[in-house]
Short mmCIF file of C-alpha atoms and ligand atoms in Angstrom, two decimals:
data_model
loop_
_atom_site.label_atom_id
_atom_site.label_comp_id
_atom_site.label_asym_id
_atom_site.label_seq_id
_atom_site.Cartn_x
_atom_site.Cartn_y
_atom_site.Cartn_z
CA MET A 255 2.63 -23.41 0.63
CA GLU A 256 3.12 -21.66 3.98
CA LYS A 257 0.29 -22.60 6.40
CA LEU A 258 -1.40 -19.56 7.93
CA PRO A 259 -2.59 -19.75 11.53
CA GLU A 260 -6.35 -19.22 11.60
CA PRO A 261 -7.83 -16.34 13.65
CA LYS A 262 -10.86 -17.25 15.77
CA GLN A 263 -13.85 -17.50 13.46
CA PRO A 264 -16.53 -14.93 14.33
CA GLU A 265 -20.10 -16.25 14.37
CA LYS A 266 -21.24 -13.67 11.81
CA LEU A 267 -19.26 -11.25 9.64
CA ILE A 268 -22.30 -8.97 9.18
CA ASP A 269 -25.11 -8.45 11.72
CA ASP A 270 -28.83 -8.12 10.98
CA LYS A 271 -28.43 -4.35 10.47
CA GLY A 272 -25.72 -4.83 7.86
CA ILE A 273 -22.90 -3.80 10.22
CA ARG A 274 -19.55 -5.59 10.08
CA ILE A 275 -17.58 -6.98 13.07
CA ASP A 276 -15.50 -3.79 13.37
CA GLY A 277 -18.62 -1.57 13.22
CA ARG A 278 -18.30 -0.54 9.56
CA ARG A 279 -20.94 -0.43 6.85
CA LEU A 280 -20.29 -2.51 3.73
CA ASP A 281 -19.06 0.50 1.72
CA GLN A 282 -16.87 1.99 4.45
CA LEU A 283 -13.07 2.16 4.52
CA ARG A 284 -11.13 1.56 7.72
CA PRO A 285 -9.63 4.73 9.27
CA ILE A 286 -6.49 5.73 7.34
CA LYS A 287 -3.52 7.70 8.63
CA LEU A 288 -0.76 8.74 6.21
CA GLU A 289 2.57 10.37 7.02
CA VAL A 290 5.33 11.39 4.64
CA GLY A 291 9.06 11.85 5.19
CA ILE A 292 9.47 10.22 8.57
CA LEU A 293 12.83 8.49 8.05
CA ASP A 294 16.00 10.63 8.01
CA LYS A 295 18.31 8.14 6.31
CA ALA A 296 16.14 7.09 3.38
CA ASP A 297 15.75 9.35 0.33
CA GLY A 298 12.00 9.13 0.71
CA SER A 299 9.66 7.53 3.21
CA ALA A 300 6.04 7.14 4.22
CA TYR A 301 3.98 5.46 6.92
CA ILE A 302 0.43 4.18 6.64
CA GLU A 303 -2.07 2.92 9.17
CA GLN A 304 -5.18 1.44 7.64
CA GLY A 305 -7.26 -0.12 10.37
CA LYS A 306 -4.79 -2.28 12.27
CA ASN A 307 -2.25 -2.37 9.41
CA LYS A 308 0.94 -0.46 10.20
CA ILE A 309 3.35 -0.22 7.29
CA LEU A 310 6.57 1.70 6.84
CA VAL A 311 8.12 2.35 3.42
CA GLY A 312 11.65 3.55 2.67
CA VAL A 313 12.87 4.52 -0.80
CA TYR A 314 16.52 4.78 -1.90
CA GLY A 315 17.53 6.19 -5.25
CA PRO A 316 17.92 6.84 -8.03
CA ARG A 317 21.41 5.55 -7.28
CA GLU A 318 24.14 3.76 -9.19
CA ALA A 319 23.09 0.17 -9.97
CA HIS A 320 24.76 -2.56 -7.90
CA PRO A 321 25.64 -5.11 -9.14
CA LYS A 322 26.44 -3.21 -12.34
CA HIS A 323 25.12 -5.92 -14.68
CA ILE A 324 21.50 -5.25 -13.59
CA ALA A 325 21.71 -1.67 -14.97
CA LEU A 326 19.62 -0.82 -18.03
CA PRO A 327 20.99 1.61 -20.64
CA ASP A 328 17.71 3.46 -21.18
CA ARG A 329 16.00 3.59 -17.77
CA ALA A 330 16.21 3.03 -14.04
CA VAL A 331 15.49 -0.40 -12.57
CA LEU A 332 12.69 -0.24 -10.00
CA ARG A 333 13.04 -2.86 -7.26
CA CYS A 334 10.48 -3.57 -4.54
CA ARG A 335 10.78 -5.63 -1.39
CA TYR A 336 7.61 -6.39 0.59
CA ARG A 337 8.33 -8.00 3.97
CA MET A 338 6.23 -8.86 7.00
CA ALA A 339 7.97 -8.48 10.36
CA PRO A 340 8.02 -11.65 12.50
CA PHE A 341 5.77 -9.81 15.01
CA SER A 342 3.30 -8.50 12.40
CA VAL A 343 0.86 -11.40 12.73
CA ASP A 344 -0.62 -13.42 15.63
CA GLU A 345 1.87 -16.25 15.46
CA ARG A 346 5.52 -15.36 14.81
CA LYS A 347 6.12 -15.24 11.07
CA ASN A 348 9.24 -16.99 9.86
CA PRO A 349 11.65 -14.13 8.99
CA ALA A 350 12.90 -15.97 5.89
CA PRO A 351 11.35 -14.48 2.72
CA SER A 352 8.25 -16.50 1.84
CA ARG A 353 6.88 -17.23 -1.62
CA ARG A 354 3.95 -14.93 -0.79
CA GLU A 355 6.32 -12.04 0.00
CA MET A 356 8.22 -12.63 -3.23
CA GLU A 357 5.01 -12.65 -5.25
CA LEU A 358 3.70 -9.51 -3.54
CA SER A 359 7.03 -7.72 -4.10
CA LYS A 360 6.65 -8.46 -7.82
CA VAL A 361 3.02 -7.37 -8.19
CA ILE A 362 3.64 -4.23 -6.12
CA ARG A 363 6.60 -3.33 -8.35
CA GLU A 364 4.46 -3.84 -11.44
CA SER A 365 1.69 -1.68 -9.96
CA LEU A 366 4.14 1.24 -9.50
CA GLU A 367 6.32 0.83 -12.60
CA SER A 368 3.91 2.48 -15.02
CA VAL A 369 3.83 5.79 -13.12
CA VAL A 370 7.54 6.22 -12.32
CA LEU A 371 9.45 8.10 -15.05
CA THR A 372 12.29 5.58 -15.04
CA ASP A 373 13.62 6.76 -18.43
CA LEU A 374 14.93 9.93 -16.75
CA TYR A 375 17.50 7.92 -14.80
CA PRO A 376 19.27 5.39 -17.06
CA ARG A 377 21.76 2.95 -15.42
CA THR A 378 20.41 3.52 -11.91
CA THR A 379 18.22 1.64 -9.43
CA ILE A 380 15.32 2.83 -7.32
CA ASP A 381 14.71 0.60 -4.30
CA VAL A 382 11.39 0.48 -2.46
CA PHE A 383 11.34 -1.32 0.91
CA ILE A 384 7.88 -2.06 2.28
CA GLU A 385 8.00 -3.22 5.89
CA VAL A 386 4.74 -4.51 7.33
CA LEU A 387 4.98 -3.95 11.09
CA GLN A 388 1.43 -5.09 11.80
CA SER A 389 -0.78 -6.87 9.33
CA ASP A 390 -4.56 -7.01 9.20
CA GLY A 391 -5.67 -7.79 5.66
CA GLY A 392 -5.19 -5.60 2.59
CA SER A 393 -1.51 -5.03 3.35
CA ARG A 394 -0.43 -5.21 -0.31
CA CYS A 395 -2.83 -2.35 -1.12
CA ALA A 396 -1.83 -0.25 1.89
CA GLY A 397 1.81 -0.97 0.92
CA ILE A 398 1.23 0.39 -2.62
CA THR A 399 -0.51 3.52 -1.29
CA ALA A 400 2.43 4.24 1.05
CA ALA A 401 5.09 3.26 -1.51
CA SER A 402 3.88 5.79 -4.06
CA LEU A 403 3.97 8.48 -1.36
CA ALA A 404 7.53 7.48 -0.40
CA LEU A 405 8.60 7.64 -4.07
CA ALA A 406 7.12 11.15 -4.34
CA ASP A 407 8.88 12.09 -1.08
CA ALA A 408 12.18 10.93 -2.59
CA GLY A 409 11.58 13.50 -5.36
CA ILE A 410 11.32 10.81 -8.02
CA PRO A 411 9.28 12.16 -10.94
CA MET A 412 6.00 10.26 -11.34
CA ARG A 413 3.04 10.72 -13.64
CA GLU A 414 0.71 10.42 -10.64
CA LEU A 415 0.33 8.76 -7.27
CA VAL A 416 -1.01 5.19 -7.27
CA ALA A 417 -3.78 4.46 -4.77
CA ALA A 418 -4.90 0.96 -3.84
CA CYS A 419 -7.72 -0.71 -1.96
CA ALA A 420 -9.23 -4.19 -1.77
CA VAL A 421 -12.87 -5.13 -1.93
CA GLY A 422 -14.34 -8.55 -1.19
CA LYS A 423 -17.40 -10.68 -0.59
CA ILE A 424 -18.55 -11.56 2.91
CA GLN A 425 -21.72 -13.44 3.75
CA GLY A 426 -22.93 -12.94 0.18
CA HIS A 427 -22.38 -9.14 0.15
CA MET A 428 -19.69 -7.04 -1.51
CA ALA A 429 -17.71 -5.20 1.17
CA LEU A 430 -14.95 -2.60 0.97
CA ASP A 431 -11.46 -2.89 2.48
CA LEU A 432 -11.59 -6.35 4.10
CA SER A 433 -9.93 -6.87 7.47
CA ASP A 434 -7.93 -10.03 8.21
CA ALA A 435 -10.92 -11.98 9.63
CA GLU A 436 -13.14 -10.90 6.73
CA ASP A 437 -10.44 -11.93 4.28
CA LYS A 438 -10.02 -15.36 5.93
CA TYR A 439 -13.71 -16.18 6.48
CA GLY A 440 -15.19 -14.28 3.54
CA GLU A 441 -15.87 -15.67 0.09
CA ALA A 442 -13.66 -13.49 -2.10
CA ASP A 443 -10.94 -10.82 -2.01
CA LEU A 444 -10.16 -8.43 -4.88
CA PRO A 445 -7.19 -6.07 -4.42
CA VAL A 446 -7.10 -3.17 -6.89
CA ALA A 447 -4.53 -0.41 -7.56
CA TRP A 448 -5.54 2.56 -9.64
CA VAL A 449 -3.95 5.63 -11.20
CA PRO A 450 -6.94 8.01 -11.20
CA ASN A 451 -6.25 10.70 -13.82
CA ALA A 452 -4.66 8.33 -16.32
CA ASN A 453 -7.48 5.87 -15.47
CA LEU A 454 -5.11 2.90 -15.35
CA VAL A 455 -5.70 -0.21 -13.26
CA THR A 456 -2.17 -1.33 -12.33
CA LEU A 457 -3.09 -4.21 -10.01
CA LEU A 458 -6.08 -6.52 -10.10
CA GLN A 459 -6.01 -9.86 -8.31
CA MET A 460 -8.74 -12.13 -7.07
CA ASP A 461 -9.11 -14.91 -4.51
CA GLY A 462 -12.42 -16.75 -4.47
CA ILE A 463 -15.38 -16.66 -6.83
CA LEU A 464 -17.68 -13.78 -7.88
CA THR A 465 -20.48 -13.40 -10.42
CA THR A 466 -19.76 -10.82 -13.14
CA SER A 467 -22.25 -8.37 -11.58
CA GLU A 468 -20.61 -8.79 -8.14
CA PHE A 469 -17.23 -8.27 -9.80
CA GLU A 470 -18.42 -5.08 -11.54
CA LYS A 471 -20.00 -3.76 -8.34
CA GLY A 472 -16.85 -4.60 -6.37
CA LEU A 473 -14.56 -2.95 -8.91
CA THR A 474 -16.66 0.25 -8.79
CA MET A 475 -16.50 0.23 -4.97
CA ALA A 476 -12.72 -0.30 -5.01
CA LEU A 477 -12.14 2.46 -7.60
CA ASP A 478 -14.28 4.92 -5.61
CA ALA A 479 -12.22 4.09 -2.52
CA CYS A 480 -8.98 4.55 -4.50
CA LYS A 481 -10.24 8.03 -5.47
CA THR A 482 -10.79 8.87 -1.79
CA ILE A 483 -7.37 7.47 -0.84
CA HIS A 484 -5.75 9.46 -3.68
CA GLY A 485 -7.16 12.65 -2.12
CA MET A 486 -5.70 11.63 1.26
CA GLN A 487 -2.31 10.99 -0.36
CA GLN A 488 -2.29 14.49 -1.86
CA GLU A 489 -3.19 15.97 1.53
CA ALA A 490 -0.39 14.02 3.23
CA LEU A 491 2.17 15.34 0.71
CA LYS A 492 0.88 18.92 1.03
CA LYS A 493 1.03 18.66 4.83
CA LYS A 494 4.71 17.76 4.72
CA TYR A 495 5.57 20.69 2.44
CA LEU A 496 3.50 23.12 4.51
CA VAL A 497 5.50 22.10 7.60
CA ILE A 498 8.78 22.62 5.69
CA LYS A 499 7.54 26.05 4.49
CA GLU A 500 6.51 27.08 8.01
CA VAL A 501 9.90 26.04 9.44
CA ALA A 502 11.72 27.98 6.67
CA GLU A 503 9.56 31.08 7.29
CA GLU A 504 10.17 30.89 11.05
CA ARG A 505 13.91 30.61 10.39
CA GLU A 506 13.79 33.63 8.07
CA GLU A 507 11.93 35.66 10.71
CA THR A 508 14.47 34.80 13.43
CA GLU A 509 17.32 35.69 11.09
CA VAL A 510 15.73 39.10 10.37
CA VAL A 511 15.23 39.75 14.11
CA ALA A 512 18.84 38.71 14.88
P1 LIG B 879 -3.12 -8.87 1.98
O1 LIG B 879 -2.49 -8.46 3.28
O2 LIG B 879 -2.65 -8.04 0.83
O3 LIG B 879 -4.61 -8.97 2.03
P2 LIG B 879 -3.21 -11.79 1.82
O4 LIG B 879 -4.60 -11.81 1.26
O5 LIG B 879 -2.20 -12.74 1.26
O6 LIG B 879 -2.56 -10.32 1.66
O7 LIG B 879 -3.24 -12.00 3.38
C1 LIG B 879 -4.29 -11.56 4.16
C2 LIG B 879 -3.84 -11.44 5.57
O8 LIG B 879 -3.45 -12.72 6.07
C3 LIG B 879 -2.61 -10.57 5.80
O9 LIG B 879 -2.85 -9.19 5.79
C4 LIG B 879 -2.19 -11.06 7.17
O10 LIG B 879 -2.93 -10.39 8.17
C5 LIG B 879 -2.53 -12.53 7.10
N1 LIG B 879 -1.28 -13.29 6.83
C6 LIG B 879 -0.57 -13.32 5.70
N2 LIG B 879 0.54 -14.10 5.84
C7 LIG B 879 0.52 -14.55 7.12
C8 LIG B 879 1.40 -15.38 7.91
N3 LIG B 879 2.53 -15.89 7.41
N4 LIG B 879 1.03 -15.63 9.18
C9 LIG B 879 -0.11 -15.12 9.70
N5 LIG B 879 -0.96 -14.31 9.03
C10 LIG B 879 -0.66 -14.03 7.75
#
């Protein structure tokens, strides 16, 4: 397995007042910024910053399947590629696709597959490219959050947006949205993706060991955070369409004046 360079170990992950190294409480998300439709050439795109994570997603499709033999007669094939840029981590990451990236591409695809109405587009492919420009823990979850926005931006019919967030255990406490150092020096990490209205968990993984009550508490914290992130996703989509509407209205006004 690929050996990860270790960040400097902080003395404590939580201080005596219950505050984490980046100043957050245990139940607090990192600041999140979401933008939709920022790439001209892709059919759909989105950008997310979650703490120090910076992730760009481009979606192409539905388009004719290439090579043809991968096409399915009754639905579109959804393909996902999660990649970390060589400069996304402290020490240069080897640009060759790693086993971790291949595994994450697969679980991210599975987390999105249940919401995309693939049966509307038989014999086509939908490609989702997730490019991690800067990585700081929880990048698979931030990637899923941005990927579902990029799919919506491409106009691909979906049942709902998928929101994702990790929770973990640090110094014996359950904590929301672990950063890289918390992930590395904490006791457990539990990424979760959720489709709120359908109440479907589409990704659930775990590193480390938890008691069942810690697991239940953690899952509740992660699902609450997914609900918050889902609201932010809806706002980000609305913002894009408000801008388009304003531009169209301005254009109409100038045409009337001219
Ligand atoms: P996630 O980003 O979804 O939490 P992991 O738990 O596998 O995924 O990784 C945690 C963090 O470890 C990543 O966000 C990244 O900051 C760091 N990391 C992963 N792979 C590498 C690598 N090849 N080199 C350096 N750091 C890495």
